[in-house]
Tab-separated table of C-alpha atoms in Angstrom:
chain	number	residue	atom	x	y	z
A	1	UNK	CA	7.359	2.655	-7.806
A	2	UNK	CA	5.796	0.227	-5.422
A	3	UNK	CA	7.854	-2.903	-4.876
A	4	UNK	CA	7.546	-6.030	-2.828
A	5	UNK	CA	10.631	-7.934	-1.714
A	6	UNK	CA	10.763	-11.497	-0.569
A	7	UNK	CA	14.196	-12.182	0.804
A	8	UNK	CA	14.348	-15.926	0.466
A	9	UNK	CA	14.115	-17.556	-2.929
A	10	UNK	CA	14.256	-21.136	-1.710
A	11	UNK	CA	13.900	-22.410	1.834
A	12	UNK	CA	14.451	-26.033	2.795
A	13	UNK	CA	13.221	-27.263	6.165
A	14	UNK	CA	12.636	-30.548	7.907
A	15	UNK	CA	9.175	-31.418	9.183
A	16	UNK	CA	8.314	-29.818	12.542
A	17	UNK	CA	10.779	-26.973	11.994
A	18	UNK	CA	9.523	-23.419	12.411
A	19	UNK	CA	9.074	-21.196	9.380
A	20	UNK	CA	9.431	-17.491	8.839
A	21	UNK	CA	9.322	-15.979	5.350
A	22	UNK	CA	10.195	-12.343	4.999
A	23	UNK	CA	8.259	-9.760	3.007
A	24	UNK	CA	8.990	-6.049	2.774
A	25	UNK	CA	7.260	-3.430	0.670
A	26	UNK	CA	8.141	0.091	-0.292
A	27	UNK	CA	4.716	1.720	-0.273
A	28	UNK	CA	3.893	4.459	2.199
A	29	UNK	CA	0.414	5.040	3.545
A	30	UNK	CA	-2.369	2.544	3.952
A	31	UNK	CA	-1.783	-0.839	2.370
A	32	UNK	CA	-3.664	-4.084	2.074
A	33	UNK	CA	-1.404	-7.103	2.453
A	34	UNK	CA	-1.815	-10.675	1.337
A	35	UNK	CA	0.015	-13.977	1.358
A	36	UNK	CA	-0.827	-16.456	-1.367
A	37	UNK	CA	0.325	-20.042	-1.710
A	38	UNK	CA	0.692	-22.157	-4.816
A	39	UNK	CA	0.889	-25.894	-4.198
A	40	UNK	CA	2.437	-28.008	-6.961
A	41	UNK	CA	0.058	-28.247	-9.888
A	42	UNK	CA	-2.538	-25.979	-8.312
A	43	UNK	CA	-3.589	-22.367	-8.684
A	44	UNK	CA	-2.724	-19.538	-6.332
A	45	UNK	CA	-4.759	-19.635	-3.134
A	46	UNK	CA	-5.183	-17.032	-0.435
A	47	UNK	CA	-3.449	-17.910	2.828
A	48	UNK	CA	-4.262	-14.792	4.806
A	49	UNK	CA	-4.831	-11.069	4.508
A	50	UNK	CA	-4.379	-7.899	6.512
A	51	UNK	CA	-6.470	-4.743	6.050
A	52	UNK	CA	-6.563	-3.104	9.445
A	53	UNK	CA	-6.823	-3.813	13.160
A	54	UNK	CA	-4.787	-6.475	14.955
A	55	UNK	CA	-1.423	-6.623	13.174
A	56	UNK	CA	-1.150	-10.341	13.881
A	57	UNK	CA	-3.407	-12.158	11.466
A	58	UNK	CA	-4.149	-15.830	11.331
A	59	UNK	CA	-4.782	-17.711	8.143
A	60	UNK	CA	-5.531	-21.202	7.006
A	61	UNK	CA	-3.482	-24.292	7.833
A	62	UNK	CA	-1.865	-22.795	10.935
A	63	UNK	CA	-0.144	-19.898	9.164
A	64	UNK	CA	0.020	-16.425	10.630
A	65	UNK	CA	1.615	-13.143	9.636
A	66	UNK	CA	2.601	-10.026	11.479
A	67	UNK	CA	2.305	-6.546	10.031
A	68	UNK	CA	4.968	-4.195	11.356
A	69	UNK	CA	4.203	-0.780	9.927
A	70	UNK	CA	7.457	0.835	11.055
A	71	UNK	CA	9.445	-1.830	9.222
A	72	UNK	CA	7.160	-2.036	6.158
A	73	UNK	CA	7.115	-5.762	6.739
A	74	UNK	CA	4.549	-8.550	6.633
A	75	UNK	CA	6.360	-11.748	7.531
A	76	UNK	CA	4.720	-15.143	7.302
A	77	UNK	CA	5.192	-17.677	10.094
A	78	UNK	CA	4.256	-21.206	11.024
A	79	UNK	CA	5.449	-22.851	14.246
A	80	UNK	CA	5.767	-26.356	12.830
A	81	UNK	CA	5.793	-27.105	9.110
A	82	UNK	CA	4.533	-30.274	7.483
A	83	UNK	CA	5.596	-32.018	4.289
A	84	UNK	CA	2.285	-30.852	2.763
A	85	UNK	CA	3.403	-27.218	3.157
A	86	UNK	CA	5.818	-27.708	0.275
A	87	UNK	CA	4.755	-24.965	-2.126
A	88	UNK	CA	5.610	-21.524	-3.443
A	89	UNK	CA	4.583	-18.569	-1.282
A	90	UNK	CA	3.874	-15.092	-2.609
A	91	UNK	CA	3.524	-11.858	-0.682
A	92	UNK	CA	1.316	-9.222	-2.325
A	93	UNK	CA	0.476	-5.592	-1.627
A	94	UNK	CA	-2.519	-3.653	-2.858
A	95	UNK	CA	-3.269	-0.024	-2.220
A	96	UNK	CA	-5.806	2.528	-3.217
A	97	UNK	CA	-8.365	2.549	-5.934
A	98	UNK	CA	-6.107	1.493	-8.789
A	99	UNK	CA	-6.022	-2.144	-7.696
A	100	UNK	CA	-2.640	-2.812	-9.288
A	101	UNK	CA	-1.614	-5.500	-6.847
A	102	UNK	CA	2.124	-6.049	-6.695
A	103	UNK	CA	3.560	-9.446	-5.948
A	104	UNK	CA	6.900	-10.462	-4.574
A	105	UNK	CA	9.031	-12.855	-6.590
A	106	UNK	CA	7.925	-15.778	-4.437
A	107	UNK	CA	9.666	-18.119	-2.023
A	108	UNK	CA	9.831	-21.808	-2.756
A	109	UNK	CA	9.483	-23.873	0.402
A	110	UNK	CA	10.605	-27.486	0.418
A	111	UNK	CA	9.779	-29.512	3.515
A	112	UNK	CA	11.665	-32.773	3.890
A	113	UNK	CA	9.716	-35.603	5.517
B	1	UNK	CA	-18.574	-22.812	-5.686
B	2	UNK	CA	-16.931	-22.913	-9.101
B	3	UNK	CA	-13.613	-21.127	-9.209
B	4	UNK	CA	-12.138	-18.851	-11.834
B	5	UNK	CA	-11.925	-20.710	-15.118
B	6	UNK	CA	-9.538	-19.930	-17.932
B	7	UNK	CA	-9.267	-21.227	-21.465
B	8	UNK	CA	-7.401	-22.526	-23.265
B	9	UNK	CA	-4.953	-24.233	-20.948
B	10	UNK	CA	-2.149	-23.936	-23.447
B	11	UNK	CA	-1.840	-21.829	-26.573
B	12	UNK	CA	0.933	-22.038	-29.138
B	13	UNK	CA	1.424	-19.186	-31.568
B	14	UNK	CA	4.119	-17.798	-33.825
B	15	UNK	CA	5.611	-14.336	-33.850
B	16	UNK	CA	3.323	-11.674	-35.279
B	17	UNK	CA	0.115	-13.609	-34.667
B	18	UNK	CA	-2.662	-12.646	-32.295
B	19	UNK	CA	-3.718	-14.548	-29.183
B	20	UNK	CA	-7.048	-14.475	-27.351
B	21	UNK	CA	-7.302	-15.761	-23.798
B	22	UNK	CA	-10.570	-16.158	-21.917
B	23	UNK	CA	-11.607	-15.977	-18.289
B	24	UNK	CA	-14.825	-16.607	-16.375
B	25	UNK	CA	-14.920	-15.123	-12.872
B	26	UNK	CA	-16.447	-16.606	-9.755
B	27	UNK	CA	-20.181	-16.054	-9.680
B	28	UNK	CA	-20.939	-12.719	-7.994
B	29	UNK	CA	-17.537	-11.210	-8.733
B	30	UNK	CA	-17.601	-8.150	-10.969
B	31	UNK	CA	-13.876	-7.398	-11.114
B	32	UNK	CA	-11.497	-9.328	-13.332
B	33	UNK	CA	-7.732	-8.959	-13.314
B	34	UNK	CA	-5.076	-10.200	-15.689
B	35	UNK	CA	-1.484	-10.936	-14.744
B	36	UNK	CA	1.549	-12.101	-16.675
B	37	UNK	CA	3.913	-14.564	-15.005
B	38	UNK	CA	7.009	-14.733	-17.157
B	39	UNK	CA	10.015	-16.805	-16.231
B	40	UNK	CA	12.201	-14.868	-13.831
B	41	UNK	CA	9.908	-11.845	-13.687
B	42	UNK	CA	7.222	-12.956	-11.245
B	43	UNK	CA	3.612	-11.903	-11.407
B	44	UNK	CA	3.106	-8.614	-13.226
B	45	UNK	CA	-0.203	-6.756	-13.161
B	46	UNK	CA	-1.631	-6.331	-16.658
B	47	UNK	CA	-5.241	-5.141	-16.566
B	48	UNK	CA	-8.221	-4.627	-14.299
B	49	UNK	CA	-11.799	-4.667	-15.575
B	50	UNK	CA	-14.919	-3.924	-13.634
B	51	UNK	CA	-18.491	-3.470	-14.787
B	52	UNK	CA	-17.393	-3.735	-18.389
B	53	UNK	CA	-14.773	-1.014	-18.241
B	54	UNK	CA	-11.014	-1.000	-18.083
B	55	UNK	CA	-10.177	0.540	-14.705
B	56	UNK	CA	-6.409	0.300	-14.722
B	57	UNK	CA	-3.567	-1.178	-16.728
B	58	UNK	CA	-0.018	-2.058	-15.857
B	59	UNK	CA	3.149	-1.120	-17.658
B	60	UNK	CA	2.481	-3.086	-20.846
B	61	UNK	CA	2.305	-1.892	-24.464
B	62	UNK	CA	-1.060	-1.176	-26.133
B	63	UNK	CA	-0.929	-4.460	-28.059
B	64	UNK	CA	-2.094	-6.003	-24.790
B	65	UNK	CA	-5.785	-5.273	-24.568
B	66	UNK	CA	-8.975	-6.876	-23.501
B	67	UNK	CA	-12.573	-6.463	-22.629
B	68	UNK	CA	-15.188	-7.519	-20.140
B	69	UNK	CA	-18.561	-8.772	-21.225
B	70	UNK	CA	-21.973	-8.116	-19.596
B	71	UNK	CA	-21.752	-11.486	-17.820
B	72	UNK	CA	-18.414	-10.294	-16.315
B	73	UNK	CA	-16.329	-12.784	-18.237
B	74	UNK	CA	-13.285	-11.321	-19.878
B	75	UNK	CA	-10.857	-11.870	-22.677
B	76	UNK	CA	-7.282	-10.776	-23.068
B	77	UNK	CA	-5.979	-10.081	-26.553
B	78	UNK	CA	-2.321	-9.890	-27.402
B	79	UNK	CA	-1.525	-8.589	-30.888
B	80	UNK	CA	1.695	-8.803	-32.872
B	81	UNK	CA	3.056	-11.520	-30.610
B	82	UNK	CA	6.715	-11.384	-29.672
B	83	UNK	CA	8.909	-14.116	-28.284
B	84	UNK	CA	9.029	-12.416	-24.881
B	85	UNK	CA	5.255	-12.701	-24.590
B	86	UNK	CA	5.749	-16.372	-23.763
B	87	UNK	CA	4.430	-16.680	-20.220
B	88	UNK	CA	1.691	-17.961	-17.997
B	89	UNK	CA	-1.261	-15.566	-18.053
B	90	UNK	CA	-3.331	-15.624	-14.906
B	91	UNK	CA	-6.822	-14.307	-14.454
B	92	UNK	CA	-8.247	-13.399	-11.056
B	93	UNK	CA	-11.597	-12.113	-9.865
B	94	UNK	CA	-12.954	-10.334	-6.822
B	95	UNK	CA	-15.899	-8.405	-5.480
B	96	UNK	CA	-15.736	-4.732	-6.376
B	97	UNK	CA	-16.798	-3.098	-3.126
B	98	UNK	CA	-13.710	-1.592	-1.449
B	99	UNK	CA	-11.903	-3.741	-3.950
B	100	UNK	CA	-8.358	-2.933	-2.980
B	101	UNK	CA	-8.941	-4.905	0.189
B	102	UNK	CA	-10.806	-7.703	-1.508
B	103	UNK	CA	-8.763	-10.844	-1.976
B	104	UNK	CA	-8.377	-11.914	-5.557
B	105	UNK	CA	-9.163	-15.480	-6.534
B	106	UNK	CA	-7.011	-16.974	-9.257
B	107	UNK	CA	-7.538	-19.367	-12.114
B	108	UNK	CA	-5.102	-22.019	-13.302
B	109	UNK	CA	-3.770	-19.832	-16.088
B	110	UNK	CA	-3.181	-20.069	-19.810
B	111	UNK	CA	0.341	-20.932	-20.891
B	112	UNK	CA	1.128	-18.957	-24.033
B	113	UNK	CA	4.106	-20.199	-26.017
B	114	UNK	CA	5.482	-18.185	-28.913
B	115	UNK	CA	7.556	-20.071	-31.470
């Protein structure tokens, strides 16, 4: 069965620190990859997506992610986090015509001012 | 543009009752998805509707069902409620074309509490 693993459950950083959140999936073949963010009290929002082409994708608010096919990974990065990045981050994988998108368990990011 | 809207915000039921949750997609979106976010279990795919038909369902019992109306809105019905059905139910919508690579846009959810 397809699974999505996010290695960090809770990450605590100080402002200006660099961020990398891990995401691995177990699907073979072509996949569509997403990172979503949920700010406190808000709904899930799309941060970025990868379908094909350049494996380094840029999203909103200075986030980027790199797709490494050989490692089945799609890690999220940001060079310098801000207090406003405090949120929960979800990696998601979708494949094929069945559209049964699978989400990771989420990583809670706390940024200290 | 108006986002995905869900109602009610919170629903309290007792075991054995039925619950109906509603979702209106973003204008122009024909696909509607339902997810369950239970404590400790993360987001689990429940159902996908497009053009009025159920296209796929996740690993949930048949008492979880729903439908999509001609205006693309959708409702999720949960029969014979059990305590473990307590969760946040999220609705999402997307365009259908090449839909597996279409990002899904989420609503705020309906919190279903079973007493």
